[in-house]
PDB file of C-alpha atoms in Angstrom:
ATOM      1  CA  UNK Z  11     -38.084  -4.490   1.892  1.00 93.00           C
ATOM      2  CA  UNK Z  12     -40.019  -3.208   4.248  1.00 91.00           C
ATOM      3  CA  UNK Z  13     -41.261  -3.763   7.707  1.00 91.00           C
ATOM      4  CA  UNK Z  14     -43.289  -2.295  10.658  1.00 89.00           C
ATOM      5  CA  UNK Z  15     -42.498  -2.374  14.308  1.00 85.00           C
ATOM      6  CA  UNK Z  16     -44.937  -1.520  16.534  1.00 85.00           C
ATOM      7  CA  UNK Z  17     -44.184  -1.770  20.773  1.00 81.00           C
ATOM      8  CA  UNK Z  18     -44.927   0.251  24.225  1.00 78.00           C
ATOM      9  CA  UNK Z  19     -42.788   3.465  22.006  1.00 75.00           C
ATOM     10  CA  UNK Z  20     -45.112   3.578  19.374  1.00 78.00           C
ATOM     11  CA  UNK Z  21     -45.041   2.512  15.923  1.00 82.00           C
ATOM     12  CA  UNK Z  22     -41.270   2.700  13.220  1.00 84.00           C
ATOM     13  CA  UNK Z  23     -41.122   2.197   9.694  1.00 88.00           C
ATOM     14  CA  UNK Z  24     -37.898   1.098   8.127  1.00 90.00           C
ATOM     15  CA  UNK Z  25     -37.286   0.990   4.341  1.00 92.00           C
ATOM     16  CA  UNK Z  26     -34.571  -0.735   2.587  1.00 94.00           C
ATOM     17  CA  UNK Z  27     -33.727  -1.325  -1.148  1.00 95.00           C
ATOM     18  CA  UNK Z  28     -30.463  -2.277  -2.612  1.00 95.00           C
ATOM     19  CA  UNK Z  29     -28.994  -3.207  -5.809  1.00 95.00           C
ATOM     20  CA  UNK Z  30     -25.273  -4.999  -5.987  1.00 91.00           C
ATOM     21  CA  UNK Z  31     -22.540  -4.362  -8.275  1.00 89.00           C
ATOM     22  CA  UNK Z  32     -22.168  -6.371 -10.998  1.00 87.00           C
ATOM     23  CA  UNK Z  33     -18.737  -8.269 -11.948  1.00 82.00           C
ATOM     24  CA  UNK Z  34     -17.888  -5.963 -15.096  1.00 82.00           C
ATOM     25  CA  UNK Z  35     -19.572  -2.508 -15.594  1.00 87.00           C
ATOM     26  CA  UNK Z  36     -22.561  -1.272 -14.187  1.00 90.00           C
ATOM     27  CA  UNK Z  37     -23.735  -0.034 -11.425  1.00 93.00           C
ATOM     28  CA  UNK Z  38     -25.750  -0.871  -7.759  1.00 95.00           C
ATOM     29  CA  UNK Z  39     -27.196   0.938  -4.688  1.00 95.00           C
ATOM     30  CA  UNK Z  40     -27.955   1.015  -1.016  1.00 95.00           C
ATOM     31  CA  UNK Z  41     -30.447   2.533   0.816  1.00 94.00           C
ATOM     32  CA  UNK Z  42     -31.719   2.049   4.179  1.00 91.00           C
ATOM     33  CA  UNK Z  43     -34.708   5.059   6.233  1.00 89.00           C
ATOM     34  CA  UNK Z  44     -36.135   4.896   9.901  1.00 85.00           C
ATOM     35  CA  UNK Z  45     -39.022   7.077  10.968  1.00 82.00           C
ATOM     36  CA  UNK Z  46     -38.690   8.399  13.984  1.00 71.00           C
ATOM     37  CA  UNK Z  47     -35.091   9.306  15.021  1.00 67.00           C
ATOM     38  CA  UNK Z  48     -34.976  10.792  10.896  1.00 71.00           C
ATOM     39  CA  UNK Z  49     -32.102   8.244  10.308  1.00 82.00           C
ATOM     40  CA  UNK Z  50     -31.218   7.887   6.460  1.00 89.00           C
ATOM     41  CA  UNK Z  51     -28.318   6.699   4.208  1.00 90.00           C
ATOM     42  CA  UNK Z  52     -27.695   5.720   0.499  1.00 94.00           C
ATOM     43  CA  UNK Z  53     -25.308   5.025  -1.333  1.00 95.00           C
ATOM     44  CA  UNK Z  54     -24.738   4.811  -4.991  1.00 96.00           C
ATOM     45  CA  UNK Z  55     -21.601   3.384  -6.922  1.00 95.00           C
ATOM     46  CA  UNK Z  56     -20.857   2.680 -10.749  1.00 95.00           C
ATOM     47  CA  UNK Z  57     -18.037   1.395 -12.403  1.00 91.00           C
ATOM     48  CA  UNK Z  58     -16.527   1.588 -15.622  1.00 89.00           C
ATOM     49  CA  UNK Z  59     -13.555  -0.420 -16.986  1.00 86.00           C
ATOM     50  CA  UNK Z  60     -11.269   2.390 -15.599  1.00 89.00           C
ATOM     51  CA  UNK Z  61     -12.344   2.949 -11.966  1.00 90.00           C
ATOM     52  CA  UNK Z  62     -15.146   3.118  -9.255  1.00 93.00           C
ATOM     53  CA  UNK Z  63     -17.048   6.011  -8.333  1.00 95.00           C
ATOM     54  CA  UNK Z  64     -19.628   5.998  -5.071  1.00 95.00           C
ATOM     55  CA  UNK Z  65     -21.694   8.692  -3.895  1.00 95.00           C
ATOM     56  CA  UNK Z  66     -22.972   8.547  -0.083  1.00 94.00           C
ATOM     57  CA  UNK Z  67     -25.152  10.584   1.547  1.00 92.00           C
ATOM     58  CA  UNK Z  68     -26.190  10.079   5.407  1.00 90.00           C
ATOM     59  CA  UNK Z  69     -28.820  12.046   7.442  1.00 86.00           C
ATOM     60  CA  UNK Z  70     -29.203  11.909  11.603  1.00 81.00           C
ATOM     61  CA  UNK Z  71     -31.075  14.034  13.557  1.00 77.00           C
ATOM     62  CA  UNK Z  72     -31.274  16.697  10.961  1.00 75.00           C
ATOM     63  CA  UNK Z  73     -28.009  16.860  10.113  1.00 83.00           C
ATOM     64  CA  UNK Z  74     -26.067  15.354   6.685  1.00 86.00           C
ATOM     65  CA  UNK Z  75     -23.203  14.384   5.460  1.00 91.00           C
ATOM     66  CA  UNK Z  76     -22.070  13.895   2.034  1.00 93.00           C
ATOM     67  CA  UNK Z  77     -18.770  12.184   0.791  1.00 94.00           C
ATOM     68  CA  UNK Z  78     -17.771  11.135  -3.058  1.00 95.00           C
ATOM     69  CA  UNK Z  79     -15.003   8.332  -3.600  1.00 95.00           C
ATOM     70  CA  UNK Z  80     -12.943   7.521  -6.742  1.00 95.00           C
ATOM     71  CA  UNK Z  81     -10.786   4.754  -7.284  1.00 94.00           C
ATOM     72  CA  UNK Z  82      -9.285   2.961  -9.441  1.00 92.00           C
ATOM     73  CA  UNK Z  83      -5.652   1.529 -10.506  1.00 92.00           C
ATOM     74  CA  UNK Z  84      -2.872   1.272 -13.047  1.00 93.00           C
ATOM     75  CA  UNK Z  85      -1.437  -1.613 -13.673  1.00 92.00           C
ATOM     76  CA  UNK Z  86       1.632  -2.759 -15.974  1.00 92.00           C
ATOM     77  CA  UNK Z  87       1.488  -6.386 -18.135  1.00 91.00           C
ATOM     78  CA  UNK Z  88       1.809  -7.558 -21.686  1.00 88.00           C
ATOM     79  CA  UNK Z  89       4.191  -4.715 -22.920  1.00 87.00           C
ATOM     80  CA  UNK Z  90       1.403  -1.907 -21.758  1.00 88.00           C
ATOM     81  CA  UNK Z  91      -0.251   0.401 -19.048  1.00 91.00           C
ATOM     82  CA  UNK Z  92      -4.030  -0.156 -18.570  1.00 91.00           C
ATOM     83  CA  UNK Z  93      -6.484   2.394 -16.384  1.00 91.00           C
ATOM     84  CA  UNK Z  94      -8.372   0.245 -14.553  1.00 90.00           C
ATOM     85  CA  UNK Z  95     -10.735  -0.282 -11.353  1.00 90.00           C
ATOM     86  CA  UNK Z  96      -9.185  -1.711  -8.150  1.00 90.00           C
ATOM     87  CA  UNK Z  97      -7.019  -4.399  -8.257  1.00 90.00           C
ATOM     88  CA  UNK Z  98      -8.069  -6.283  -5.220  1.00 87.00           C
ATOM     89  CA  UNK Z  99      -6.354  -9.824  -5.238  1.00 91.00           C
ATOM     90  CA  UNK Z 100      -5.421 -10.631  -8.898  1.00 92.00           C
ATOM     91  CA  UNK Z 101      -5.635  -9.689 -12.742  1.00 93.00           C
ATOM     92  CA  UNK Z 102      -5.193 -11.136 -16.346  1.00 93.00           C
ATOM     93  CA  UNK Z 103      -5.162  -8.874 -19.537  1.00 93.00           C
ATOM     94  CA  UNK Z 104      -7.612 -10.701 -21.987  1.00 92.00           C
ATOM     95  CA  UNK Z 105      -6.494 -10.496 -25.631  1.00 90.00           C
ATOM     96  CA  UNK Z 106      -8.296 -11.417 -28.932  1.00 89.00           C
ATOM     97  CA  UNK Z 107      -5.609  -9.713 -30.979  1.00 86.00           C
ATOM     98  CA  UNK Z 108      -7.212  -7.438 -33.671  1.00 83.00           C
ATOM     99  CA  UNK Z 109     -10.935  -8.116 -32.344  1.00 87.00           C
ATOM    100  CA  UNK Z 110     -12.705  -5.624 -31.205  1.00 88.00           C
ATOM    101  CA  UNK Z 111     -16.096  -5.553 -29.069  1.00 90.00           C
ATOM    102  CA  UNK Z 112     -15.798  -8.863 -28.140  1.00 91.00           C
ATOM    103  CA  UNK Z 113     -17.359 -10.079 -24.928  1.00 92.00           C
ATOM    104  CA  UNK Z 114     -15.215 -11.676 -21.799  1.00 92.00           C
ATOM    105  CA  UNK Z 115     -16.112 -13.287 -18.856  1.00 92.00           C
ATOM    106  CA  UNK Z 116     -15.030 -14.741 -15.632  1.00 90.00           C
ATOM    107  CA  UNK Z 117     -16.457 -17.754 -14.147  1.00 87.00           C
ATOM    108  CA  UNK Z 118     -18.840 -17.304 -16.589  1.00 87.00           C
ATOM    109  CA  UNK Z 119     -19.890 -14.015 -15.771  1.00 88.00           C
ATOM    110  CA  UNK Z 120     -19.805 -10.576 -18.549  1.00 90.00           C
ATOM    111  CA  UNK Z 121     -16.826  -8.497 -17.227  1.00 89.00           C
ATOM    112  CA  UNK Z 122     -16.546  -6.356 -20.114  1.00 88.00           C
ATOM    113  CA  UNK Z 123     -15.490  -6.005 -24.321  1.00 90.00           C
ATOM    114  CA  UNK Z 124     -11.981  -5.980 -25.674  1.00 90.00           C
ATOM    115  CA  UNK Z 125     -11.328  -2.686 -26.995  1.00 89.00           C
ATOM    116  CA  UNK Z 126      -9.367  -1.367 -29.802  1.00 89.00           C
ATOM    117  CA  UNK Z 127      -6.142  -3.125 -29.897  1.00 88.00           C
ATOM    118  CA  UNK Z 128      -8.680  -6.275 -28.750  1.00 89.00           C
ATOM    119  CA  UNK Z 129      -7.294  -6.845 -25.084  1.00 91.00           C
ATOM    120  CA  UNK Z 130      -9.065  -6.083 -22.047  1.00 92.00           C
ATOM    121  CA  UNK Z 131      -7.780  -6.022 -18.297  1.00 92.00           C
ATOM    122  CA  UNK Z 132     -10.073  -7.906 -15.299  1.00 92.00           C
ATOM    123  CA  UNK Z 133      -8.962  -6.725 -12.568  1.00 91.00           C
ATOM    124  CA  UNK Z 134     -10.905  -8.292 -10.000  1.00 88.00           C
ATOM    125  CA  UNK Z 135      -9.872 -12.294  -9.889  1.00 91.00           C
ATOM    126  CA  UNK Z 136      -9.368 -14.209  -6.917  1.00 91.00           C
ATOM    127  CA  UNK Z 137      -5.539 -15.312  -5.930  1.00 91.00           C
ATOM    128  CA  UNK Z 138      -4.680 -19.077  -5.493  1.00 92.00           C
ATOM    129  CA  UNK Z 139      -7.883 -20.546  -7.133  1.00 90.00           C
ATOM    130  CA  UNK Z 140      -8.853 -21.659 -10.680  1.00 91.00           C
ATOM    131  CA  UNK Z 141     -10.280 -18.527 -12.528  1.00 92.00           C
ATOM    132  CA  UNK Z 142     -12.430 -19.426 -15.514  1.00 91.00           C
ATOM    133  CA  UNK Z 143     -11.901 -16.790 -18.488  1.00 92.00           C
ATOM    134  CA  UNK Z 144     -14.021 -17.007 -21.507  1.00 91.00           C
ATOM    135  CA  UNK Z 145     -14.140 -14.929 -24.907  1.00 91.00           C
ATOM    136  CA  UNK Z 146     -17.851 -15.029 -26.787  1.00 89.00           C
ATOM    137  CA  UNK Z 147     -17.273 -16.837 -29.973  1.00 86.00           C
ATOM    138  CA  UNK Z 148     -20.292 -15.198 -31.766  1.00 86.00           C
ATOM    139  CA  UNK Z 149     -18.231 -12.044 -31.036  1.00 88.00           C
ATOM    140  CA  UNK Z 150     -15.122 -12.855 -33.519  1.00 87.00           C
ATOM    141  CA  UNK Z 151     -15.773 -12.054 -36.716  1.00 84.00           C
ATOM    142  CA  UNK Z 152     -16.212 -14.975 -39.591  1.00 79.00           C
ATOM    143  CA  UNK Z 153     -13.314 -14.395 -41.361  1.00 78.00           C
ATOM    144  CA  UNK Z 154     -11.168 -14.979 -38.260  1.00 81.00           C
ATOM    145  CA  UNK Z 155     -11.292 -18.679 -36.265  1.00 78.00           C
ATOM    146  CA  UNK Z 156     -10.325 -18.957 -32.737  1.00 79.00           C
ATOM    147  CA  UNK Z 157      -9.390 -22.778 -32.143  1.00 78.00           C
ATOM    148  CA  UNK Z 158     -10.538 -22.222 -27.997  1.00 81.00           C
ATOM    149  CA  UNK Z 159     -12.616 -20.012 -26.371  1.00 84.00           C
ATOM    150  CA  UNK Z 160     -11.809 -20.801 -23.018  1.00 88.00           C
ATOM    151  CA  UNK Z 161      -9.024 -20.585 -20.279  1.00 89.00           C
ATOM    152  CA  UNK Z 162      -8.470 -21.653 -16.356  1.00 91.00           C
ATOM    153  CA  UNK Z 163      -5.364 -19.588 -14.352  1.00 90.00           C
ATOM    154  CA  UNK Z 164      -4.314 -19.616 -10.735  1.00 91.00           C
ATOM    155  CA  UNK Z 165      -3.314 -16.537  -9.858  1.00 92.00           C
ATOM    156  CA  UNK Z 166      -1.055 -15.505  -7.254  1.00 92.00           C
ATOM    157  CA  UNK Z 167      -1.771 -12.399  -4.828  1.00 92.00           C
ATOM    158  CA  UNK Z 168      -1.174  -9.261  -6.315  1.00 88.00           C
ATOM    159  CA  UNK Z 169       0.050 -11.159  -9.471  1.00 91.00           C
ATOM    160  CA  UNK Z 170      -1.476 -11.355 -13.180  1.00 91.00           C
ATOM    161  CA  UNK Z 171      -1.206 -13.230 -16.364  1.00 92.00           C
ATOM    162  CA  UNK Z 172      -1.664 -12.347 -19.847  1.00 92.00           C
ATOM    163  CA  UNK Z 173      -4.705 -14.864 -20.969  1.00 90.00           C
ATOM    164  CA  UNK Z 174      -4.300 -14.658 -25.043  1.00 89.00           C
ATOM    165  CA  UNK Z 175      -7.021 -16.098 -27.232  1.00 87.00           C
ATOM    166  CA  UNK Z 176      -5.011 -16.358 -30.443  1.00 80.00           C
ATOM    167  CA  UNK Z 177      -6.836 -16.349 -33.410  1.00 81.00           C
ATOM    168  CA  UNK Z 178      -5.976 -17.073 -37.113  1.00 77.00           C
ATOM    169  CA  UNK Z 179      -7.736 -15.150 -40.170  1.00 76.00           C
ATOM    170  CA  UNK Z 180      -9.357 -17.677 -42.453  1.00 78.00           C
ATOM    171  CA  UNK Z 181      -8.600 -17.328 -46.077  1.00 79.00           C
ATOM    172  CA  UNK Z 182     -11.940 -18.742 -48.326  1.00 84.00           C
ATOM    173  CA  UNK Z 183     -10.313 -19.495 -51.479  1.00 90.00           C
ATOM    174  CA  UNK Z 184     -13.379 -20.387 -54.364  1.00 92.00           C
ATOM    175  CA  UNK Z 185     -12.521 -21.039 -57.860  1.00 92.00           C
ATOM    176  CA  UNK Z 186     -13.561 -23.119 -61.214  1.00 94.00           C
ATOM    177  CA  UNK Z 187     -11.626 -25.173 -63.085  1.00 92.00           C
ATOM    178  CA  UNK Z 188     -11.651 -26.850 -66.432  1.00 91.00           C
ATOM    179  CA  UNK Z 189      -9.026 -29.002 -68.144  1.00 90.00           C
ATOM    180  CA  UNK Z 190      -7.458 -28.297 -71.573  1.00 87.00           C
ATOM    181  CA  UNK Z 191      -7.797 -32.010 -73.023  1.00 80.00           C
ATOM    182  CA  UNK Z 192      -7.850 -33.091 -76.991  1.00 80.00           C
ATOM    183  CA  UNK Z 193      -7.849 -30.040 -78.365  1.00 76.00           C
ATOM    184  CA  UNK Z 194     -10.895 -28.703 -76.284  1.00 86.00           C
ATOM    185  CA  UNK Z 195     -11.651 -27.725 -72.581  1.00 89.00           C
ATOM    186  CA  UNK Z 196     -13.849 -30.322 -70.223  1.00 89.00           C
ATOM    187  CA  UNK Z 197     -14.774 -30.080 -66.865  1.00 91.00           C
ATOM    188  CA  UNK Z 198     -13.731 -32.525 -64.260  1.00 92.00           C
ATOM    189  CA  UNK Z 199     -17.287 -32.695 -62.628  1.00 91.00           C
ATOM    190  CA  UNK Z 200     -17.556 -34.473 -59.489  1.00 93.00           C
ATOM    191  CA  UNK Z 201     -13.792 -34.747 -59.345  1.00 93.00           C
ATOM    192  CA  UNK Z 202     -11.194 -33.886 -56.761  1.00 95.00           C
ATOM    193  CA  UNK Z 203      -9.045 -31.044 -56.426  1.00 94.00           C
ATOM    194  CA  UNK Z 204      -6.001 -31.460 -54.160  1.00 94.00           C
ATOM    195  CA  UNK Z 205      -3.462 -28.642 -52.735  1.00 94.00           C
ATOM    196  CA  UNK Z 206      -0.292 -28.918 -51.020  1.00 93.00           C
ATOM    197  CA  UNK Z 207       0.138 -26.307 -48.546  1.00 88.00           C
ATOM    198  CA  UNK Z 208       2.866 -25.750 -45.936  1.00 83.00           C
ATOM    199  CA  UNK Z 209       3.504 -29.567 -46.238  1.00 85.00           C
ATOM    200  CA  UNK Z 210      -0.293 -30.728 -45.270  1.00 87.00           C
ATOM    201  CA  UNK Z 211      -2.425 -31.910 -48.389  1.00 90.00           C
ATOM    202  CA  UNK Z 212      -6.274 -29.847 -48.440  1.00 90.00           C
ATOM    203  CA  UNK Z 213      -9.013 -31.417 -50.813  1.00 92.00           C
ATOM    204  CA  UNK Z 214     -11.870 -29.844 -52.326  1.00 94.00           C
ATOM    205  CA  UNK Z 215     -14.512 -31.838 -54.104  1.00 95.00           C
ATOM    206  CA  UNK Z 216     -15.212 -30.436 -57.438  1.00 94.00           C
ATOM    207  CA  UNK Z 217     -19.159 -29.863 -58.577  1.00 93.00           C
ATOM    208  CA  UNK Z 218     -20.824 -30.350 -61.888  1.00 92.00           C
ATOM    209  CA  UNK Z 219     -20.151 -26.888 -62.776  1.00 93.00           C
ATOM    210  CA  UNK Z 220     -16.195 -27.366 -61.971  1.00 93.00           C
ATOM    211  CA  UNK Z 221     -16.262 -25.021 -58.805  1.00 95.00           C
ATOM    212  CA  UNK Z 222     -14.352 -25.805 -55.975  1.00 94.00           C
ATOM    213  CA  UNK Z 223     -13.627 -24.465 -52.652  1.00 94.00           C
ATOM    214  CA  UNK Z 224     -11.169 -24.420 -49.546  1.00 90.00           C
ATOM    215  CA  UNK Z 225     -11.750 -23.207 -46.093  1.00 82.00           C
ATOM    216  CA  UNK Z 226      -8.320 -22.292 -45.193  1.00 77.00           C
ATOM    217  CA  UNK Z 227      -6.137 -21.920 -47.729  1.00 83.00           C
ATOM    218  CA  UNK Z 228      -2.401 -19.098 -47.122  1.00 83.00           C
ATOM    219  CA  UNK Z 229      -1.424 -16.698 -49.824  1.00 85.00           C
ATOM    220  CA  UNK Z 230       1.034 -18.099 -52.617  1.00 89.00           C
ATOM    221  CA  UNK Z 231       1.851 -20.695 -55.163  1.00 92.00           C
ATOM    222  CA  UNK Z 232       1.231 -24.428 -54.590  1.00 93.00           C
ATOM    223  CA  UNK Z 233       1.136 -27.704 -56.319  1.00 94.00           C
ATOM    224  CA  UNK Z 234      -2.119 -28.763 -56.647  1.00 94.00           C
ATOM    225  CA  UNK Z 235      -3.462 -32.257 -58.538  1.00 95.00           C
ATOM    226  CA  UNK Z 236      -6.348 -32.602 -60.662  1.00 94.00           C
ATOM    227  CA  UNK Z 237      -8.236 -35.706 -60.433  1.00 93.00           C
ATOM    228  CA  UNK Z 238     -11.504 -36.389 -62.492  1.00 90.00           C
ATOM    229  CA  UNK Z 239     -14.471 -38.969 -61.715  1.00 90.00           C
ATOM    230  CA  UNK Z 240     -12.533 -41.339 -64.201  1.00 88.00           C
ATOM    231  CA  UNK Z 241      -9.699 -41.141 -62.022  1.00 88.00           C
ATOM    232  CA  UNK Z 242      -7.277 -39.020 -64.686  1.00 89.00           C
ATOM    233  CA  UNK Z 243      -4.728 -36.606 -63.250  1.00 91.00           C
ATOM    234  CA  UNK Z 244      -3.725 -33.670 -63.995  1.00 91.00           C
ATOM    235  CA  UNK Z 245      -0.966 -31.260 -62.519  1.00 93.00           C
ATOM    236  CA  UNK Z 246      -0.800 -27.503 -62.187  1.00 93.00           C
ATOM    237  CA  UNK Z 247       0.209 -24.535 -59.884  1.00 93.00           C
ATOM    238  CA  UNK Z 248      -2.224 -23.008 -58.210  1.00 92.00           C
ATOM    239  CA  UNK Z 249      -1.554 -19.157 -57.454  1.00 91.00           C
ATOM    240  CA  UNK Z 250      -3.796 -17.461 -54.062  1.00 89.00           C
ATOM    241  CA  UNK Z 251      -3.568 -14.121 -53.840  1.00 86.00           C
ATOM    242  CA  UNK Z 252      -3.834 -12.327 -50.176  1.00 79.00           C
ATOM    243  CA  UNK Z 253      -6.883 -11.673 -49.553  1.00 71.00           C
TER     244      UNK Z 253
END
């Protein structure tokens, strides 16, 4: 902004622009000039995942001052030590375990990515009221599902929780079958194929080529059933390798 003041003085010019900080990394500015009496100041912070860093600068009457602040915090939860900005009220260690790069928010707003070990620490939630934390979906990679994307904590002051997103790697298991029958192999086209797994029962339909295919399926041997269009059965073990 800027405005023009004009009175029995004379005329003064004043000059602002500004820029906040955003919830996760970035960074924002202040600035604020008056002719006339040569009063300045600016400042100019940016913050990373480990701290906050601000610049000001201030000018009156020809003289200046300069002063540079860092801060940040460490803070202890979930078995580790994290480097982190200011912890101001309250904090929660995000964790996609094994996901990388993934996005977080709070209350819906980008705070920052999970990083190696796929946690990440938000330092900056409010105490006593519902916080919203998210995890981007489009973020975890296909081969891993993530049955909710979303979690509410009230924190107390000073106090954190660990906010795990626990995910589970999906096994695609894709095969073809055909049944030894008479002397001569046939395939059970538009069939069933049926697994029993951990104690739950997964069916695939089978195609006109015999394939046949199962979203979720864990590494070892099962009993699986056979069933054609016709309704014959057949029985087998079915061995998945880990994948």
């Amino acid at each position: 902004s800027a405005t023009l003041d004009q009175d029995g003085r004379g005329n003064r010019m004043t000059a602002d622009a500004q820029r906040s900080l955003p919830v996760g990394e970035g960074y924002g500015y202040q600035m604020h000039a008056e002719s006339g009496d040569g009063m300045a100041y600016g400042v100019a912070r940016y913050q990373t995942k480990y701290g906050r860093y601000e610049l000001r600068q201030e000018q009156l009457y020809g003289e200046s001052n300069t002063t540079v602040t860092a801060a940040g915090s460490i803070v202890g939860i979930g078995g580790g030590l994290y480097a982190s900005r200011p912890v101001q009220e309250s904090f929660a260690l995000v964790g996609i375990p094994g996901v990388e790069g993934a996005r977080a928010f709070a209350s819906h707003q980008e705070v920052g990515k999970t990083g190696r070990k796929g946690d990440l620490l938000v330092p900056d939630l409010q105490a006593y009221y519902a916080n919203i934390l998210d995890v981007a979906d489009g973020d975890i990679p296909l081969q891993y599902a993530v049955p909710d994307v979303g979690q509410t904590l009230a924190l107390p002051y000073r106090g954190g929780a660990v906010a795990e997103f626990g995910v589970q790697k999906i096994q695609r298991v894709v095969g073809v079958i055909t049944v030894a029958d008479q002397g001569g192999d046939r395939i059970p086209s538009y069939g069933e194929i049926t697994v029993t797994a951990k104690g739950r029962e997964v069916s695939s339909p089978i195609g006109s080529s015999g394939r046949f295919y199962f979203e979720d399926l864990p590494a070892g041997t099962h009993s699986t059933v056979v069933r054609d269009s016709a309704g014959k059965e057949c029985s087998l073990i079915l061995t998945v390798p880990s994948s």
